[in-house]
Coordinates of C-alpha atoms and ligand atoms in Angstrom, one line a residue:
M32 CA -13.4 -22.6 22.7
A33 CA -14.4 -18.5 21.8
A34 CA -15.4 -18.3 18.0
A35 CA -14.0 -16.5 15.6
D36 CA -14.8 -12.7 14.7
A37 CA -16.5 -12.2 12.3
P38 CA -13.8 -10.7 10.4
A39 CA -12.5 -14.5 10.4
H40 CA -15.3 -15.7 8.7
A41 CA -15.0 -13.5 5.3
P42 CA -13.9 -16.0 2.7
E43 CA -10.4 -16.6 2.4
Y44 CA -10.7 -14.8 -1.2
V45 CA -12.2 -11.7 0.6
R46 CA -10.2 -11.6 3.3
S47 CA -6.8 -11.8 0.3
I48 CA -7.7 -9.0 -1.6
A49 CA -5.3 -5.8 -2.2
P50 CA -7.0 -2.9 -1.3
Y51 CA -7.4 -0.7 -4.8
V52 CA -4.6 2.4 -4.3
G53 CA -6.4 5.2 -5.7
G54 CA -4.2 8.8 -7.0
K55 CA -4.1 11.1 -3.3
P56 CA -6.6 13.2 -2.7
I57 CA -6.0 16.7 -3.1
E58 CA -7.5 17.8 0.1
E59 CA -5.1 15.0 1.8
L60 CA -1.8 15.8 1.0
A61 CA -3.1 19.5 1.9
R62 CA -3.5 18.4 5.5
E63 CA -0.3 16.4 4.8
M64 CA 1.5 18.6 4.5
N65 CA -0.6 22.2 5.5
L66 CA 0.0 23.4 1.9
D67 CA -3.3 25.4 0.3
P68 CA -5.7 23.2 -2.0
A69 CA -6.0 25.9 -4.2
T70 CA -2.4 25.4 -4.6
I71 CA -2.0 21.5 -5.2
V72 CA -1.7 20.4 -8.5
K73 CA -2.8 16.8 -9.6
L74 CA -2.1 14.5 -12.2
A75 CA -2.9 11.5 -10.8
S76 CA -6.2 9.9 -12.0
N77 CA -6.8 10.5 -15.7
E78 CA -8.9 13.1 -14.9
N79 CA -10.0 15.7 -17.5
P80 CA -8.4 19.4 -16.0
R81 CA -10.7 21.1 -17.5
G82 CA -13.7 20.4 -15.8
P83 CA -18.0 20.0 -17.2
G84 CA -18.5 22.1 -20.1
P85 CA -20.9 25.0 -19.0
R86 CA -23.8 22.9 -21.2
V87 CA -22.7 20.1 -18.6
R88 CA -23.5 22.2 -15.3
E89 CA -26.5 23.7 -15.8
A90 CA -27.9 20.1 -17.0
I91 CA -26.3 19.3 -13.5
A92 CA -27.8 22.4 -12.0
A93 CA -31.8 21.4 -13.6
A94 CA -31.5 17.6 -12.3
A95 CA -30.4 19.6 -8.8
R96 CA -34.1 20.8 -8.1
D97 CA -35.5 16.8 -8.2
L98 CA -33.3 15.6 -6.4
N99 CA -36.1 14.5 -4.4
R100 CA -36.4 11.9 -6.3
Y101 CA -35.4 8.7 -7.4
P102 CA -33.4 8.0 -10.2
D103 CA -35.0 6.2 -14.0
G104 CA -33.9 2.9 -12.9
N105 CA -33.6 2.2 -16.3
G106 CA -31.7 5.0 -17.7
H107 CA -34.8 5.7 -20.4
A108 CA -33.3 8.8 -22.1
L109 CA -29.5 8.3 -21.6
K110 CA -29.5 4.6 -22.6
H111 CA -32.1 5.9 -25.5
A112 CA -29.7 8.8 -27.0
L113 CA -26.6 6.2 -26.3
A114 CA -28.5 3.7 -28.5
A115 CA -29.1 6.1 -31.2
R116 CA -25.2 7.3 -31.0
L117 CA -24.1 4.3 -31.4
G118 CA -26.2 2.4 -33.7
H119 CA -27.3 0.0 -31.1
S120 CA -30.7 -1.0 -29.3
P121 CA -31.3 1.2 -25.8
D122 CA -31.8 -3.1 -24.5
S123 CA -27.9 -3.7 -25.0
I124 CA -26.8 -1.0 -23.2
V125 CA -26.2 -1.4 -19.4
L126 CA -25.7 1.8 -17.5
G127 CA -23.0 2.0 -15.0
N128 CA -22.1 3.6 -11.5
G129 CA -18.9 4.5 -13.5
S130 CA -17.2 1.9 -16.1
N131 CA -16.2 0.2 -13.0
D132 CA -19.5 -0.8 -12.5
V133 CA -19.5 -2.5 -15.7
L134 CA -17.2 -4.0 -14.9
E135 CA -18.2 -5.8 -11.2
L136 CA -21.0 -6.0 -13.0
V137 CA -20.2 -9.0 -15.2
T138 CA -18.1 -10.4 -13.2
Q139 CA -20.8 -10.9 -9.9
A140 CA -23.2 -12.2 -13.6
F141 CA -21.2 -15.1 -14.8
L142 CA -17.8 -16.0 -12.6
R143 CA -18.7 -18.8 -9.9
P144 CA -15.6 -19.1 -7.3
G145 CA -12.9 -21.3 -9.4
D146 CA -13.9 -19.7 -12.8
H147 CA -11.1 -18.6 -14.5
A148 CA -10.5 -14.6 -16.1
V149 CA -7.7 -13.8 -18.1
W150 CA -5.8 -10.5 -18.5
S151 CA -3.0 -8.7 -19.0
Q152 CA 0.2 -7.5 -17.3
H153 CA 0.5 -3.9 -15.8
A154 CA -3.5 -4.0 -17.1
F155 CA -5.4 -2.0 -15.4
I156 CA -5.9 -3.4 -11.5
V157 CA -9.4 -3.2 -11.1
Y158 CA -10.0 -6.7 -13.3
P159 CA -8.2 -9.0 -11.0
L160 CA -9.6 -7.0 -7.7
A161 CA -13.2 -7.8 -9.4
T162 CA -12.4 -11.5 -10.2
R163 CA -11.0 -12.1 -7.1
A164 CA -14.0 -10.3 -5.3
R165 CA -16.0 -13.6 -7.0
G166 CA -13.8 -16.3 -5.1
A167 CA -12.4 -16.7 -9.2
I168 CA -9.3 -17.0 -10.2
G169 CA -6.9 -15.5 -13.3
T170 CA -3.7 -15.9 -15.4
E171 CA -2.2 -12.9 -15.7
V172 CA -0.7 -12.8 -19.4
P173 CA 3.3 -11.9 -19.1
A174 CA 2.7 -8.2 -21.8
K175 CA 4.7 -7.7 -25.0
D176 CA 6.4 -4.4 -24.8
Y177 CA 4.5 -2.8 -22.1
G178 CA 1.6 -4.0 -24.0
H179 CA -1.5 -6.7 -24.4
D180 CA -0.2 -9.8 -26.4
L181 CA -3.2 -10.9 -27.7
D182 CA -1.6 -14.3 -28.7
A183 CA -0.3 -15.3 -25.3
M184 CA -4.0 -14.4 -23.9
R185 CA -5.5 -16.1 -26.8
A186 CA -3.1 -19.6 -25.0
A187 CA -3.9 -19.1 -21.5
I188 CA -8.1 -20.0 -22.4
T189 CA -9.0 -23.0 -20.3
P190 CA -13.0 -25.1 -20.0
R191 CA -13.0 -22.7 -17.0
T192 CA -12.6 -19.1 -18.4
R193 CA -15.9 -17.0 -18.5
I194 CA -14.3 -13.7 -19.3
V195 CA -11.2 -12.0 -21.1
F196 CA -10.5 -8.7 -20.1
V197 CA -8.7 -6.2 -22.4
A198 CA -7.7 -2.2 -21.9
N199 CA -7.3 -0.8 -25.4
P200 CA -6.1 1.4 -24.5
N201 CA -4.3 1.0 -21.9
N202 CA -4.3 2.1 -17.9
P203 CA -2.0 2.6 -16.7
T204 CA 0.8 1.9 -20.3
G205 CA -0.9 3.8 -22.6
T206 CA -0.7 0.9 -25.1
W207 CA -2.7 0.6 -27.3
L208 CA -3.8 -2.4 -29.8
A209 CA -4.8 -1.6 -33.9
P210 CA -8.5 -2.3 -34.3
A211 CA -9.0 -5.1 -36.6
A212 CA -6.0 -6.6 -34.4
V213 CA -8.6 -7.0 -31.8
E214 CA -11.4 -7.8 -33.9
A215 CA -9.3 -10.8 -35.0
F216 CA -8.3 -11.5 -31.6
V217 CA -12.4 -11.2 -30.1
D218 CA -13.4 -13.2 -33.0
A219 CA -10.7 -15.6 -31.5
V220 CA -12.1 -16.3 -28.4
P221 CA -14.6 -19.5 -28.3
R222 CA -18.1 -17.9 -27.7
D223 CA -18.5 -19.2 -24.5
V224 CA -16.0 -17.2 -23.5
L225 CA -17.0 -13.3 -23.0
V226 CA -14.8 -10.5 -23.6
V227 CA -14.3 -7.7 -21.5
L228 CA -12.6 -4.4 -23.2
D229 CA -13.0 -1.8 -21.9
E230 CA -12.6 1.7 -23.5
A231 CA -12.0 4.5 -21.0
Y232 CA -9.9 6.4 -23.4
N233 CA -11.4 5.8 -26.6
E234 CA -12.1 9.5 -27.3
F235 CA -8.8 11.0 -27.1
L236 CA -7.7 8.2 -30.1
E237 CA -7.3 10.2 -33.3
P238 CA -10.6 10.0 -34.7
S239 CA -9.0 8.0 -37.4
E240 CA -7.4 5.5 -34.6
Q241 CA -10.9 5.7 -32.9
S242 CA -12.1 1.8 -32.2
D243 CA -15.1 1.0 -34.3
A244 CA -16.0 -1.8 -31.8
V245 CA -19.1 -0.9 -30.5
A246 CA -20.9 -1.6 -33.8
W247 CA -18.7 -5.7 -33.9
V248 CA -21.7 -6.6 -30.8
G249 CA -24.0 -7.4 -33.6
R250 CA -21.4 -10.3 -34.5
H251 CA -19.9 -11.3 -31.8
R252 CA -22.1 -12.5 -29.3
H253 CA -20.1 -12.8 -26.4
L254 CA -17.7 -8.7 -27.0
I255 CA -18.8 -6.4 -24.3
V256 CA -17.5 -3.0 -24.9
S257 CA -18.0 -0.4 -22.0
R258 CA -17.1 3.0 -21.5
T259 CA -17.2 6.1 -19.2
F260 CA -18.0 9.6 -18.6
S261 CA -14.9 9.5 -16.6
K262 CA -12.1 10.4 -18.8
A263 CA -12.5 12.7 -22.0
H264 CA -16.1 13.8 -21.2
G265 CA -15.1 15.1 -17.9
L266 CA -17.4 13.7 -14.9
A267 CA -15.1 11.9 -13.2
G268 CA -17.1 13.1 -9.8
L269 CA -20.4 11.7 -11.5
R270 CA -19.7 8.1 -11.6
I271 CA -21.2 7.4 -14.6
G272 CA -19.9 4.7 -17.5
F273 CA -21.6 2.4 -19.3
G274 CA -21.0 -1.5 -21.6
V275 CA -22.8 -2.4 -24.9
M276 CA -23.3 -5.8 -25.3
D277 CA -26.1 -8.1 -26.8
A278 CA -29.3 -7.5 -25.1
S279 CA -29.2 -11.5 -23.4
V280 CA -26.1 -10.3 -21.9
A281 CA -27.8 -7.2 -20.8
D282 CA -30.9 -9.2 -19.6
L283 CA -28.0 -10.8 -16.7
L284 CA -26.2 -7.3 -15.7
N285 CA -29.7 -5.9 -15.3
R286 CA -30.5 -8.7 -12.9
V287 CA -27.8 -8.1 -10.8
R288 CA -27.4 -4.4 -10.8
Q289 CA -28.4 -2.4 -7.4
P290 CA -32.5 -0.8 -9.6
F291 CA -30.4 2.7 -9.1
N292 CA -26.7 2.6 -9.8
V293 CA -26.9 5.2 -11.7
N294 CA -28.3 8.7 -9.8
S295 CA -30.3 11.3 -11.6
L296 CA -27.8 14.0 -11.6
A297 CA -24.8 11.7 -13.4
Q298 CA -27.8 10.6 -16.1
A299 CA -28.7 14.4 -17.0
A300 CA -24.5 15.3 -16.9
A301 CA -24.3 12.2 -19.4
L302 CA -26.8 13.0 -21.5
A303 CA -25.8 16.9 -22.1
A304 CA -22.2 15.1 -22.6
L305 CA -22.8 13.5 -25.1
D306 CA -24.3 15.8 -27.1
D307 CA -21.3 18.1 -26.2
T308 CA -19.0 16.9 -29.0
A309 CA -16.9 20.3 -29.6
Y310 CA -15.6 20.1 -26.2
V311 CA -14.8 16.3 -26.1
D312 CA -12.7 17.5 -29.5
E313 CA -11.4 20.8 -27.3
S314 CA -10.1 18.0 -24.4
R315 CA -8.7 16.2 -27.5
R316 CA -6.7 18.8 -28.7
L317 CA -5.6 20.2 -24.9
N318 CA -4.5 16.8 -23.7
R319 CA -2.3 16.0 -27.3
D320 CA -0.4 19.2 -26.8
G321 CA 0.4 18.6 -23.4
M322 CA 1.3 15.6 -24.0
R323 CA 4.4 16.6 -26.3
V324 CA 5.1 19.7 -23.8
L325 CA 5.5 16.7 -21.1
E326 CA 7.3 14.5 -23.6
A327 CA 9.4 16.9 -24.5
G328 CA 10.7 17.9 -20.6
F329 CA 11.2 13.5 -20.4
A330 CA 14.2 14.0 -23.3
R331 CA 15.4 17.1 -21.2
H332 CA 16.4 14.8 -18.7
R333 CA 17.0 11.8 -21.0
L334 CA 14.0 9.7 -18.8
R335 CA 12.4 7.4 -21.3
W336 CA 8.7 7.1 -21.3
L337 CA 6.9 5.6 -22.9
P338 CA 4.4 7.2 -25.9
S339 CA 0.5 7.0 -24.8
H340 CA -2.8 6.6 -27.0
G341 CA -4.7 8.3 -23.5
N342 CA -4.1 10.9 -21.1
F343 CA -1.5 10.2 -19.0
V344 CA 2.0 8.6 -19.6
L345 CA 4.2 6.6 -18.0
V346 CA 7.9 7.6 -16.6
R347 CA 10.7 5.8 -16.2
V348 CA 12.2 7.4 -12.9
G349 CA 14.4 5.0 -11.2
D350 CA 13.7 5.3 -7.7
A351 CA 10.6 6.1 -8.4
S352 CA 8.4 6.6 -4.9
R353 CA 11.5 8.9 -4.0
V354 CA 10.5 11.3 -6.4
Y355 CA 7.0 10.9 -6.0
Q356 CA 7.4 12.3 -2.5
M357 CA 9.9 14.8 -3.8
L358 CA 6.7 15.7 -5.9
L359 CA 4.3 16.1 -3.3
A360 CA 6.5 17.8 -1.4
Q361 CA 6.3 20.5 -4.3
G362 CA 2.5 19.8 -4.3
V363 CA 2.6 17.8 -7.3
I364 CA 0.2 14.8 -7.1
V365 CA 1.5 12.4 -9.4
R366 CA 0.3 8.1 -9.4
P367 CA 3.4 5.8 -8.5
V368 CA 2.5 2.3 -10.5
A369 CA 5.0 -0.2 -8.2
N370 CA 1.5 -1.9 -7.5
Y371 CA 1.0 -2.5 -11.1
G372 CA 5.1 -4.1 -11.2
L373 CA 6.3 -1.1 -12.6
P374 CA 8.3 0.3 -9.7
E375 CA 10.8 2.5 -11.8
W376 CA 7.6 4.6 -13.1
L377 CA 5.9 7.0 -12.7
R378 CA 2.4 8.0 -14.3
I379 CA 1.2 11.6 -15.2
T380 CA -2.1 12.8 -16.6
V381 CA -1.5 15.1 -18.8
G382 CA -3.2 18.4 -16.8
L383 CA -4.2 21.9 -18.4
P384 CA -1.0 23.7 -19.7
R385 CA 0.2 25.4 -15.9
E386 CA 0.0 22.4 -14.2
N387 CA 2.4 20.2 -16.8
E388 CA 4.8 23.6 -16.8
R389 CA 4.4 23.3 -12.4
F390 CA 5.1 19.3 -12.2
L391 CA 8.3 19.7 -15.1
A392 CA 9.2 22.3 -13.1
A393 CA 9.4 19.9 -9.7
L394 CA 10.4 17.4 -11.5
A395 CA 13.6 19.3 -11.9
R396 CA 14.2 20.1 -8.8
A397 CA 13.6 16.3 -7.5
L398 CA 15.8 14.5 -10.5
D399 CA 18.6 17.0 -9.3
A400 CA 17.9 15.9 -5.7
T401 CA 18.2 12.2 -6.3
A402 CA 21.6 12.2 -7.8
D403 CA 21.5 8.4 -8.3
V404 CA 18.6 8.9 -10.1
G405 CA 19.6 10.4 -13.0
S406 CA 22.2 7.1 -14.2
G407 CA 20.0 4.7 -13.1
A408 CA 17.3 6.1 -15.0
N409 CA 18.2 6.6 -18.4
R410 CA 17.8 4.8 -21.5
Ligands
PLP548 C1 -10.1 5.0 -15.2 C2 -10.3 3.6 -15.8 C3 -11.8 2.9 -15.8 C4 -13.7 3.6 -15.1 O1 -13.6 4.5 -14.2 P1 -14.8 4.8 -14.8 O2 -14.4 6.2 -13.9 O3 -15.4 4.4 -13.4 O4 -15.9 4.9 -15.2 C5 -11.6 2.1 -16.8 N1 -10.8 1.4 -17.0 C6 -9.9 1.8 -17.0 C7 -8.6 1.5 -18.0 C8 -9.3 3.3 -16.3 O5 -8.7 3.8 -16.3

């Protein structure tokens, strides 16, 4: 009997993973539709539309001179700067190739096949992906008003549960939990279960709403808070994020991570970005203003949207794959979210003012052309 090909020997739990589908790259749409990339508007991946600020660009250019050298595998300078900023010791910080890497590292260090994790319906899809890649299983807890139902998530914890994932604000719904409710949840979770609190969009919250969760790590040793430079800091292309956790947990993540998981340009850029608080403040303002413009546009079309605490918003358009295609044909890329169990919705990242206007004009044309959409999607 002929032996099976190598792919058939991959674990069943790997073969059954549905690949991550990201926002369509600008160059790909340009090729497919024969468009000039410069005319394409991408509002599909919650990127900061401003690009990195001048000080960060300078830091990247300076660091580029030393690209023959390996990066500092311990991220000394950045960890010390983060530690000072966050009031923790450097050995409680783990740097990642994006915060996605930190999420992966937690599953790598803590999940064995058959273990269990908990996340919410409509939560960031990397939680099930990272869990299943370890042969672990998960419970997707039904959402409440599109957001996390923390009581139900607490109740879903079993003796096999090792990790609970909470995104705050959540992507793609933009829902947000008040910090007091999150801390009460962390307190209610058994000490032998890690709570991974993903705060990729924390900087977009108004300062009065911003989470203090990093400070809770001192009294909750089973809490990991992850943050990123990809969103408000505008560095998605460089891939850098970090987790804050008890030093004993950080030590385990550091054992399984690649020795040089964060490249030198990313470390230099993040160090400069950390100091540029004005850039983040301006990005927050731009986002807030752009959000109001998008909401007004949705209201004009009598479309339902979910009030969002991130730099993106979910809008219900009915036949979302059709509207998505019609937007693509006009050179506007947004994000379909059927894979999040939201087949009637599209997720729109807040862009620059002219990008928001381009999107709204394209949306108006798409809705006009899809006569059945209006009736299907009205509130
Ligand atoms: C974008 C995002 C991340 C990860 O982004 P990185 O670029 O890997 O840092 C993590 N969590 C949520 C909820 C996100 O939307």
